[in-house]
Amino acid sequence: QVSVDIPIRVGLFTRSHVVDRHSLYVFPQFLTCGAALHLWSIESCLNDAPRPTMVASPHVSSATITDTQFNHSNQVILTSGTDGILALTHISGQVVALLTSADSSDTSLSPEMLPSLRSFPGDSISSNAFSTGSRFVACTVPSPPNLGLWDMKRKRKLLSLNLEWAPTHVTMA
């Protein structure tokens, strides 16, 4: 049996999907979140005992993950949470970076070590997005209304824009 790996976009989630050349079935993967991040394969869900292919906890233990996005290569997942942290997690489950309000983001620290380090101190992040090519990351905070933008190449926060309305979602092109 010969398989090829092709990228397919399904709604908000993009992931590399395995396509069997003979049957042309597509097996996308998707994310669910709450207290933890779960990566699922539809193929594994068709089994008698479906299990996620990866479970990670990139946020502090009391936090709820509010939004998830795959990056352009489908290898890194951006999550935001009620702890005010933006985290980048590899699909293997390893947290690779925390985006902070400081000038540069630290890739050597875990959320459990830094309960006071937040992307927006004291605020719950409602949504997040990667730009095309994943160079930039944006997020929204409903209270106080704010939009944050990070440059992943320079590894620093570019701006924090105070808004006059409470944003509920952000999308980048």
PDB file of C-alpha atoms in Angstrom:
ATOM      1  CA  GLN A   1       0.000   0.000   0.000  1.00  0.00           C
ATOM      2  CA  VAL A   2       1.400   3.375  -1.040  1.00  0.00           C
ATOM      3  CA  SER A   3       0.514   6.583   0.823  1.00  0.00           C
ATOM      4  CA  VAL A   4       1.289  10.216   0.113  1.00  0.00           C
ATOM      5  CA  ASP A   5       1.207  13.142   2.528  1.00  0.00           C
ATOM      6  CA  ILE A   6      -0.775  16.164   1.308  1.00  0.00           C
ATOM      7  CA  PRO A   7      -1.928  19.315   3.117  1.00  0.00           C
ATOM      8  CA  ILE A   8      -5.682  19.851   3.377  1.00  0.00           C
ATOM      9  CA  ARG A   9      -7.541  22.709   5.092  1.00  0.00           C
ATOM     10  CA  VAL A  10     -10.673  21.759   7.008  1.00  0.00           C
ATOM     11  CA  GLY A  11     -12.436  24.718   8.592  1.00  0.00           C
ATOM     12  CA  LEU A  12     -10.061  26.482  10.968  1.00  0.00           C
ATOM     13  CA  PHE A  13      -7.738  23.506  11.271  1.00  0.00           C
ATOM     14  CA  THR A  14      -4.999  22.670   8.826  1.00  0.00           C
ATOM     15  CA  ARG A  15      -3.047  19.463   9.142  1.00  0.00           C
ATOM     16  CA  SER A  16      -1.098  17.126   6.899  1.00  0.00           C
ATOM     17  CA  HIS A  17      -3.345  14.267   5.932  1.00  0.00           C
ATOM     18  CA  VAL A  18      -2.448  10.790   4.761  1.00  0.00           C
ATOM     19  CA  VAL A  19      -4.126   9.818   1.516  1.00  0.00           C
ATOM     20  CA  ASP A  20      -4.040   6.237   0.317  1.00  0.00           C
ATOM     21  CA  ARG A  21      -3.548   6.394  -3.479  1.00  0.00           C
ATOM     22  CA  HIS A  22      -5.657   3.306  -4.017  1.00  0.00           C
ATOM     23  CA  SER A  23      -8.688   4.113  -1.881  1.00  0.00           C
ATOM     24  CA  LEU A  24      -8.389   7.932  -1.850  1.00  0.00           C
ATOM     25  CA  TYR A  25      -9.617   8.100   1.741  1.00  0.00           C
ATOM     26  CA  VAL A  26      -8.470  11.193   3.599  1.00  0.00           C
ATOM     27  CA  PHE A  27      -7.626  10.882   7.299  1.00  0.00           C
ATOM     28  CA  PRO A  28      -7.467  14.420   8.709  1.00  0.00           C
ATOM     29  CA  GLN A  29      -6.333  15.189  12.219  1.00  0.00           C
ATOM     30  CA  PHE A  30      -8.061  17.643  14.513  1.00  0.00           C
ATOM     31  CA  LEU A  31      -7.656  19.291  17.909  1.00  0.00           C
ATOM     32  CA  THR A  32      -9.871  19.391  20.958  1.00  0.00           C
ATOM     33  CA  CYS A  33      -9.110  21.452  24.012  1.00  0.00           C
ATOM     34  CA  GLY A  34     -10.249  22.150  27.532  1.00  0.00           C
ATOM     35  CA  ALA A  35      -7.942  21.515  30.478  1.00  0.00           C
ATOM     36  CA  ALA A  36      -5.528  19.798  28.047  1.00  0.00           C
ATOM     37  CA  LEU A  37      -4.767  19.781  24.336  1.00  0.00           C
ATOM     38  CA  HIS A  38      -5.722  16.602  22.427  1.00  0.00           C
ATOM     39  CA  LEU A  39      -4.591  15.783  18.875  1.00  0.00           C
ATOM     40  CA  TRP A  40      -6.827  13.221  17.169  1.00  0.00           C
ATOM     41  CA  SER A  41      -6.671  11.323  13.906  1.00  0.00           C
ATOM     42  CA  ILE A  42      -9.993  10.452  12.311  1.00  0.00           C
ATOM     43  CA  GLU A  43      -8.379   7.175  11.310  1.00  0.00           C
ATOM     44  CA  SER A  44      -7.724   6.330  14.967  1.00  0.00           C
ATOM     45  CA  CYS A  45     -11.284   7.409  15.880  1.00  0.00           C
ATOM     46  CA  LEU A  46     -12.682   4.777  13.507  1.00  0.00           C
ATOM     47  CA  ASN A  47     -11.154   2.068  15.715  1.00  0.00           C
ATOM     48  CA  ASP A  48     -13.102   0.361  18.498  1.00  0.00           C
ATOM     49  CA  ALA A  49     -11.182   2.233  21.208  1.00  0.00           C
ATOM     50  CA  PRO A  50     -10.409   5.720  19.878  1.00  0.00           C
ATOM     51  CA  ARG A  51      -7.566   7.537  21.629  1.00  0.00           C
ATOM     52  CA  PRO A  52      -5.872  10.854  20.909  1.00  0.00           C
ATOM     53  CA  THR A  53      -2.497  10.608  19.182  1.00  0.00           C
ATOM     54  CA  MET A  54      -1.103  13.285  21.536  1.00  0.00           C
ATOM     55  CA  VAL A  55      -2.141  14.890  24.832  1.00  0.00           C
ATOM     56  CA  ALA A  56      -0.327  17.955  26.166  1.00  0.00           C
ATOM     57  CA  SER A  57      -0.823  20.487  28.947  1.00  0.00           C
ATOM     58  CA  PRO A  58       0.918  23.659  27.749  1.00  0.00           C
ATOM     59  CA  HIS A  59      -0.865  25.905  30.277  1.00  0.00           C
ATOM     60  CA  VAL A  60      -1.009  26.133  34.074  1.00  0.00           C
ATOM     61  CA  SER A  61      -3.054  23.359  35.664  1.00  0.00           C
ATOM     62  CA  SER A  62      -6.015  25.551  36.602  1.00  0.00           C
ATOM     63  CA  ALA A  63      -6.353  27.052  33.099  1.00  0.00           C
ATOM     64  CA  THR A  64      -8.706  26.201  30.258  1.00  0.00           C
ATOM     65  CA  ILE A  65      -7.399  26.305  26.683  1.00  0.00           C
ATOM     66  CA  THR A  66      -9.601  28.750  24.755  1.00  0.00           C
ATOM     67  CA  ASP A  67      -8.302  28.475  21.164  1.00  0.00           C
ATOM     68  CA  THR A  68      -5.947  26.394  19.008  1.00  0.00           C
ATOM     69  CA  GLN A  69      -4.308  26.826  15.591  1.00  0.00           C
ATOM     70  CA  PHE A  70      -1.851  24.783  13.527  1.00  0.00           C
ATOM     71  CA  ASN A  71       1.108  26.641  12.020  1.00  0.00           C
ATOM     72  CA  HIS A  72       1.817  26.613   8.262  1.00  0.00           C
ATOM     73  CA  SER A  73       3.853  23.374   8.429  1.00  0.00           C
ATOM     74  CA  ASN A  74       1.292  21.635  10.658  1.00  0.00           C
ATOM     75  CA  GLN A  75       4.044  20.778  13.136  1.00  0.00           C
ATOM     76  CA  VAL A  76       3.393  23.398  15.829  1.00  0.00           C
ATOM     77  CA  ILE A  77       0.143  24.204  17.637  1.00  0.00           C
ATOM     78  CA  LEU A  78      -0.590  27.657  19.030  1.00  0.00           C
ATOM     79  CA  THR A  79      -2.830  27.646  22.101  1.00  0.00           C
ATOM     80  CA  SER A  80      -4.270  30.446  24.215  1.00  0.00           C
ATOM     81  CA  GLY A  81      -5.836  30.099  27.609  1.00  0.00           C
ATOM     82  CA  THR A  82      -7.636  31.543  30.578  1.00  0.00           C
ATOM     83  CA  ASP A  83      -4.203  31.829  32.235  1.00  0.00           C
ATOM     84  CA  GLY A  84      -3.297  34.655  29.831  1.00  0.00           C
ATOM     85  CA  ILE A  85      -0.536  32.602  28.185  1.00  0.00           C
ATOM     86  CA  LEU A  86       0.109  31.888  24.507  1.00  0.00           C
ATOM     87  CA  ALA A  87       1.989  28.598  24.114  1.00  0.00           C
ATOM     88  CA  LEU A  88       3.588  26.906  21.109  1.00  0.00           C
ATOM     89  CA  THR A  89       3.508  23.104  21.339  1.00  0.00           C
ATOM     90  CA  HIS A  90       5.082  20.643  18.884  1.00  0.00           C
ATOM     91  CA  ILE A  91       2.755  17.874  17.675  1.00  0.00           C
ATOM     92  CA  SER A  92       4.892  15.491  19.770  1.00  0.00           C
ATOM     93  CA  GLY A  93       3.491  17.252  22.873  1.00  0.00           C
ATOM     94  CA  GLN A  94       6.628  19.235  23.805  1.00  0.00           C
ATOM     95  CA  VAL A  95       6.083  22.910  24.678  1.00  0.00           C
ATOM     96  CA  VAL A  96       8.576  24.769  22.469  1.00  0.00           C
ATOM     97  CA  ALA A  97       7.874  28.390  23.483  1.00  0.00           C
ATOM     98  CA  LEU A  98       5.771  30.696  25.596  1.00  0.00           C
ATOM     99  CA  LEU A  99       4.932  34.054  24.040  1.00  0.00           C
ATOM    100  CA  THR A 100       5.185  36.695  26.719  1.00  0.00           C
ATOM    101  CA  SER A 101       4.683  40.415  27.045  1.00  0.00           C
ATOM    102  CA  ALA A 102       8.450  40.775  27.507  1.00  0.00           C
ATOM    103  CA  ASP A 103      10.723  41.785  24.632  1.00  0.00           C
ATOM    104  CA  SER A 104      11.674  38.205  23.803  1.00  0.00           C
ATOM    105  CA  SER A 105       9.935  34.888  24.366  1.00  0.00           C
ATOM    106  CA  ASP A 106      11.689  32.211  26.384  1.00  0.00           C
ATOM    107  CA  THR A 107      11.761  28.720  24.916  1.00  0.00           C
ATOM    108  CA  SER A 108      13.313  27.080  28.002  1.00  0.00           C
ATOM    109  CA  LEU A 109      10.500  27.645  30.495  1.00  0.00           C
ATOM    110  CA  SER A 110       7.362  25.651  31.233  1.00  0.00           C
ATOM    111  CA  PRO A 111       4.001  27.208  32.182  1.00  0.00           C
ATOM    112  CA  GLU A 112       4.039  25.403  35.544  1.00  0.00           C
ATOM    113  CA  MET A 113       7.280  27.207  36.437  1.00  0.00           C
ATOM    114  CA  LEU A 114       5.837  30.585  35.492  1.00  0.00           C
ATOM    115  CA  PRO A 115       2.276  31.040  36.747  1.00  0.00           C
ATOM    116  CA  SER A 116       2.835  34.814  36.847  1.00  0.00           C
ATOM    117  CA  LEU A 117       4.329  35.096  33.335  1.00  0.00           C
ATOM    118  CA  ARG A 118       1.509  35.999  30.995  1.00  0.00           C
ATOM    119  CA  SER A 119       1.169  37.247  27.460  1.00  0.00           C
ATOM    120  CA  PHE A 120      -1.323  39.750  28.870  1.00  0.00           C
ATOM    121  CA  PRO A 121      -1.024  39.944  32.676  1.00  0.00           C
ATOM    122  CA  GLY A 122      -4.258  39.012  34.417  1.00  0.00           C
ATOM    123  CA  ASP A 123      -6.270  38.491  31.247  1.00  0.00           C
ATOM    124  CA  SER A 124      -7.843  35.497  29.569  1.00  0.00           C
ATOM    125  CA  ILE A 125      -6.971  35.221  25.866  1.00  0.00           C
ATOM    126  CA  SER A 126     -10.065  34.476  23.784  1.00  0.00           C
ATOM    127  CA  SER A 127      -8.580  33.701  20.354  1.00  0.00           C
ATOM    128  CA  ASN A 128      -5.310  33.411  18.458  1.00  0.00           C
ATOM    129  CA  ALA A 129      -4.045  33.116  14.883  1.00  0.00           C
ATOM    130  CA  PHE A 130      -0.921  32.505  12.827  1.00  0.00           C
ATOM    131  CA  SER A 131      -0.264  34.615   9.745  1.00  0.00           C
ATOM    132  CA  THR A 132       0.350  32.899   6.413  1.00  0.00           C
ATOM    133  CA  GLY A 133       3.807  31.364   6.747  1.00  0.00           C
ATOM    134  CA  SER A 134       3.546  31.609  10.570  1.00  0.00           C
ATOM    135  CA  ARG A 135       5.849  34.650  10.828  1.00  0.00           C
ATOM    136  CA  PHE A 136       3.366  36.537  13.003  1.00  0.00           C
ATOM    137  CA  VAL A 137       1.023  35.531  15.826  1.00  0.00           C
ATOM    138  CA  ALA A 138      -1.986  37.571  16.920  1.00  0.00           C
ATOM    139  CA  CYS A 139      -4.356  37.179  19.846  1.00  0.00           C
ATOM    140  CA  THR A 140      -7.376  38.931  21.317  1.00  0.00           C
ATOM    141  CA  VAL A 141      -8.264  39.704  24.905  1.00  0.00           C
ATOM    142  CA  PRO A 142     -11.864  40.678  25.683  1.00  0.00           C
ATOM    143  CA  SER A 143     -11.286  42.510  28.991  1.00  0.00           C
ATOM    144  CA  PRO A 144      -9.730  44.986  28.810  1.00  0.00           C
ATOM    145  CA  PRO A 145     -10.211  44.901  25.021  1.00  0.00           C
ATOM    146  CA  ASN A 146      -6.822  44.298  23.431  1.00  0.00           C
ATOM    147  CA  LEU A 147      -5.101  42.834  20.365  1.00  0.00           C
ATOM    148  CA  GLY A 148      -1.530  41.543  20.631  1.00  0.00           C
ATOM    149  CA  LEU A 149       0.918  40.857  17.793  1.00  0.00           C
ATOM    150  CA  TRP A 150       4.202  38.912  17.983  1.00  0.00           C
ATOM    151  CA  ASP A 151       6.979  38.578  15.392  1.00  0.00           C
ATOM    152  CA  MET A 152       8.172  34.959  15.494  1.00  0.00           C
ATOM    153  CA  LYS A 153      11.314  35.672  13.452  1.00  0.00           C
ATOM    154  CA  ARG A 154      12.490  38.397  15.841  1.00  0.00           C
ATOM    155  CA  LYS A 155      11.052  36.537  18.852  1.00  0.00           C
ATOM    156  CA  ARG A 156       9.400  39.577  20.371  1.00  0.00           C
ATOM    157  CA  LYS A 157       6.072  41.252  20.919  1.00  0.00           C
ATOM    158  CA  LEU A 158       5.454  43.958  18.307  1.00  0.00           C
ATOM    159  CA  LEU A 159       2.413  45.679  19.714  1.00  0.00           C
ATOM    160  CA  SER A 160      -0.440  45.652  22.129  1.00  0.00           C
ATOM    161  CA  LEU A 161      -3.355  47.588  20.693  1.00  0.00           C
ATOM    162  CA  ASN A 162      -6.048  48.855  23.065  1.00  0.00           C
ATOM    163  CA  LEU A 163      -9.474  48.559  21.468  1.00  0.00           C
ATOM    164  CA  GLU A 164     -12.785  50.272  22.129  1.00  0.00           C
ATOM    165  CA  TRP A 165     -14.770  47.020  21.751  1.00  0.00           C
ATOM    166  CA  ALA A 166     -14.345  43.493  23.087  1.00  0.00           C
ATOM    167  CA  PRO A 167     -12.997  41.294  20.275  1.00  0.00           C
ATOM    168  CA  THR A 168     -14.202  37.709  20.148  1.00  0.00           C
ATOM    169  CA  HIS A 169     -11.983  36.349  17.371  1.00  0.00           C
ATOM    170  CA  VAL A 170      -8.876  37.153  15.320  1.00  0.00           C
ATOM    171  CA  THR A 171      -7.871  35.872  11.863  1.00  0.00           C
ATOM    172  CA  MET A 172      -4.686  36.661   9.920  1.00  0.00           C
ATOM    173  CA  ALA A 173      -3.900  36.404   6.226  1.00  0.00           C
TER     174      ALA A 173
END
